[in-house]
XYZ file of C-alpha atoms in Angstrom:
206
model
C 77.616 100.472 108.378
C 78.330 99.971 104.779
C 79.050 102.740 102.342
C 78.875 102.264 98.536
C 82.122 103.013 96.898
C 82.139 105.990 94.551
C 84.202 106.053 91.331
C 86.934 108.606 91.957
C 88.453 110.553 89.028
C 91.144 113.254 89.300
C 92.587 116.300 87.342
C 95.921 115.599 89.105
C 99.191 114.426 87.945
C 100.608 111.893 90.325
C 104.398 111.883 90.737
C 106.281 108.665 90.020
C 106.322 107.524 93.657
C 102.628 108.145 94.151
C 101.713 106.369 90.964
C 103.848 103.457 91.804
C 102.133 103.203 95.254
C 98.682 103.261 93.637
C 99.660 100.703 91.019
C 100.962 98.367 93.615
C 97.827 98.900 95.804
C 95.649 97.940 92.966
C 97.654 94.885 92.307
C 97.674 93.802 95.919
C 93.913 94.457 96.132
C 93.232 92.011 93.323
C 95.315 89.479 95.191
C 93.093 90.152 98.242
C 89.862 89.661 96.308
C 91.329 86.422 94.881
C 91.716 84.947 98.349
C 89.259 82.082 99.066
C 87.678 84.024 101.974
C 86.690 86.848 99.611
C 86.195 84.863 96.385
C 84.232 81.902 97.329
C 81.546 83.053 99.742
C 80.898 79.502 100.933
C 80.087 78.158 104.367
C 83.755 77.064 104.788
C 84.842 80.644 104.560
C 82.487 81.957 107.272
C 83.846 83.944 110.303
C 81.345 83.812 113.101
C 81.218 83.437 116.831
C 78.028 83.000 118.926
C 77.122 81.919 122.385
C 74.808 78.944 122.623
C 72.832 77.549 125.559
C 73.923 74.042 126.390
C 71.913 71.323 128.066
C 73.179 72.291 131.485
C 71.822 75.743 131.022
C 75.273 77.320 130.619
C 76.453 79.484 127.748
C 79.062 77.935 125.393
C 80.973 79.739 122.715
C 80.812 78.332 119.178
C 83.428 79.788 116.735
C 83.310 79.092 112.950
C 86.341 79.930 110.983
C 87.951 79.105 107.574
C 90.586 76.588 107.634
C 94.116 77.641 108.825
C 95.310 77.399 105.292
C 92.714 79.930 104.025
C 93.387 82.312 107.149
C 97.083 82.283 106.245
C 96.266 83.127 102.672
C 94.134 86.005 103.919
C 96.583 87.325 106.413
C 99.408 87.164 103.888
C 97.289 89.308 101.392
C 96.277 91.752 104.179
C 100.032 92.323 105.340
C 100.676 94.518 102.262
C 98.052 97.000 103.409
C 98.763 96.876 107.135
C 102.579 97.080 107.134
C 103.744 100.744 107.253
C 106.758 100.359 104.989
C 104.752 98.751 102.171
C 103.945 101.147 99.269
C 100.496 99.773 99.303
C 99.846 100.615 102.929
C 96.094 101.488 103.233
C 96.587 104.655 105.167
C 99.258 105.986 102.747
C 97.126 105.251 99.812
C 94.248 106.887 101.431
C 96.157 110.037 102.100
C 97.494 110.118 98.474
C 93.904 109.842 97.120
C 92.628 112.303 99.544
C 95.186 114.915 98.649
C 94.861 114.375 94.986
C 90.997 114.677 94.891
C 90.542 117.849 96.867
C 86.923 117.313 96.680
C 84.410 117.378 99.535
C 82.630 114.193 98.439
C 85.817 112.158 97.989
C 87.333 113.572 101.235
C 84.233 112.517 103.155
C 84.341 109.029 101.679
C 88.085 108.603 102.406
C 87.487 109.867 105.915
C 84.731 107.235 106.331
C 86.965 104.424 105.079
C 89.774 105.409 107.387
C 87.389 105.513 110.363
C 86.195 101.998 109.289
C 89.757 100.727 109.145
C 90.599 102.147 112.456
C 87.506 100.849 114.049
C 88.314 97.378 112.866
C 91.834 97.562 114.392
C 91.296 99.583 117.478
C 88.332 97.898 119.018
C 88.969 98.409 122.814
C 85.401 97.792 123.793
C 85.647 94.222 122.703
C 88.436 93.166 124.915
C 88.411 95.009 128.110
C 91.618 93.412 129.325
C 95.124 94.483 129.850
C 98.436 92.735 129.070
C 101.575 94.174 130.756
C 99.695 97.286 131.707
C 98.641 97.850 128.179
C 95.110 97.767 126.908
C 94.519 94.966 124.369
C 92.917 96.071 121.117
C 92.614 94.293 117.819
C 95.833 95.883 116.476
C 97.587 94.555 119.612
C 96.093 91.134 119.003
C 97.073 91.229 115.301
C 100.675 92.182 116.196
C 100.895 89.309 118.580
C 99.548 86.640 116.294
C 101.652 87.898 113.268
C 104.877 88.108 114.983
C 104.651 85.163 117.266
C 102.798 82.756 115.016
C 102.118 83.492 111.345
C 105.071 85.275 110.007
C 107.742 85.523 112.754
C 108.812 83.623 115.847
C 109.380 86.304 118.365
C 109.901 84.651 121.718
C 108.590 87.664 123.906
C 105.541 88.058 121.624
C 104.857 84.337 121.905
C 104.862 84.582 125.658
C 102.372 87.552 125.516
C 100.205 85.781 123.089
C 100.084 82.652 125.341
C 98.926 84.771 128.233
C 96.284 86.512 126.142
C 94.965 83.246 124.753
C 94.727 81.907 128.365
C 92.605 84.907 129.226
C 90.414 84.956 126.113
C 90.724 81.299 125.027
C 92.669 80.565 121.897
C 89.486 79.844 119.932
C 88.037 83.314 120.702
C 91.376 85.013 120.225
C 91.556 83.462 116.708
C 88.066 84.669 115.856
C 88.777 88.196 116.945
C 91.887 88.295 114.776
C 90.118 86.872 111.757
C 87.037 89.225 112.193
C 89.228 92.303 112.628
C 91.468 91.551 109.601
C 88.271 90.806 107.563
C 86.595 94.162 108.447
C 89.768 96.035 107.708
C 89.972 94.307 104.386
C 86.554 95.648 103.435
C 87.890 99.170 103.712
C 90.697 98.204 101.376
C 88.269 96.563 98.812
C 86.066 99.761 98.962
C 88.982 102.030 98.224
C 90.179 99.712 95.396
C 86.753 99.806 93.831
C 86.776 103.500 93.742
C 90.111 103.938 91.976
C 90.435 100.612 90.062
C 89.838 102.415 86.752
C 92.234 105.212 87.585
C 94.852 106.275 85.119
C 97.546 108.799 85.663
C 97.534 111.964 83.659
C 100.405 112.851 81.352
C 102.555 115.577 82.959
C 102.247 118.901 81.237
C 105.034 119.714 78.924
C 106.809 122.975 79.535
């Protein structure tokens, strides 16, 4: 379910740390919007998986994904909103905006975006499998792919990822990763659209 962004304004003076975080968030959001997946809207940026009936009467999975180069570009841009230590972390920025607004409409909108973000990364109903006695959700899948393949070479994570890919198939695993990241990015973009024109108020002089 989509929800149209609302333009948020404040009668609130952000402290330097808060304003730096918002400024970085806006900068990283523009970088995200500039990725090919979000800027081109062509067939080669499509993220899709569907089951098709083959000639033998069996279902076969057909996955359509952007090139590995475009996915790496997307994942690199997404990391700045996902990693907890980044000032542009989506949850942190949402909390700052939510606190600053103190407005029922804005609070409801931020709550919707945070639920949308969590839904993208905690989809337990999609997987229904366990790895080392832990349920696999999209966040776990993302952790494995990022730390074993895209940005790090963690040996233990690589072993777990190989086991998971054997269970899901590597193709479907890649689709689930891409779809989850794409959906989470939509929450980021909606928040950005709501605060892109925001300017900090001057502190009151005493």
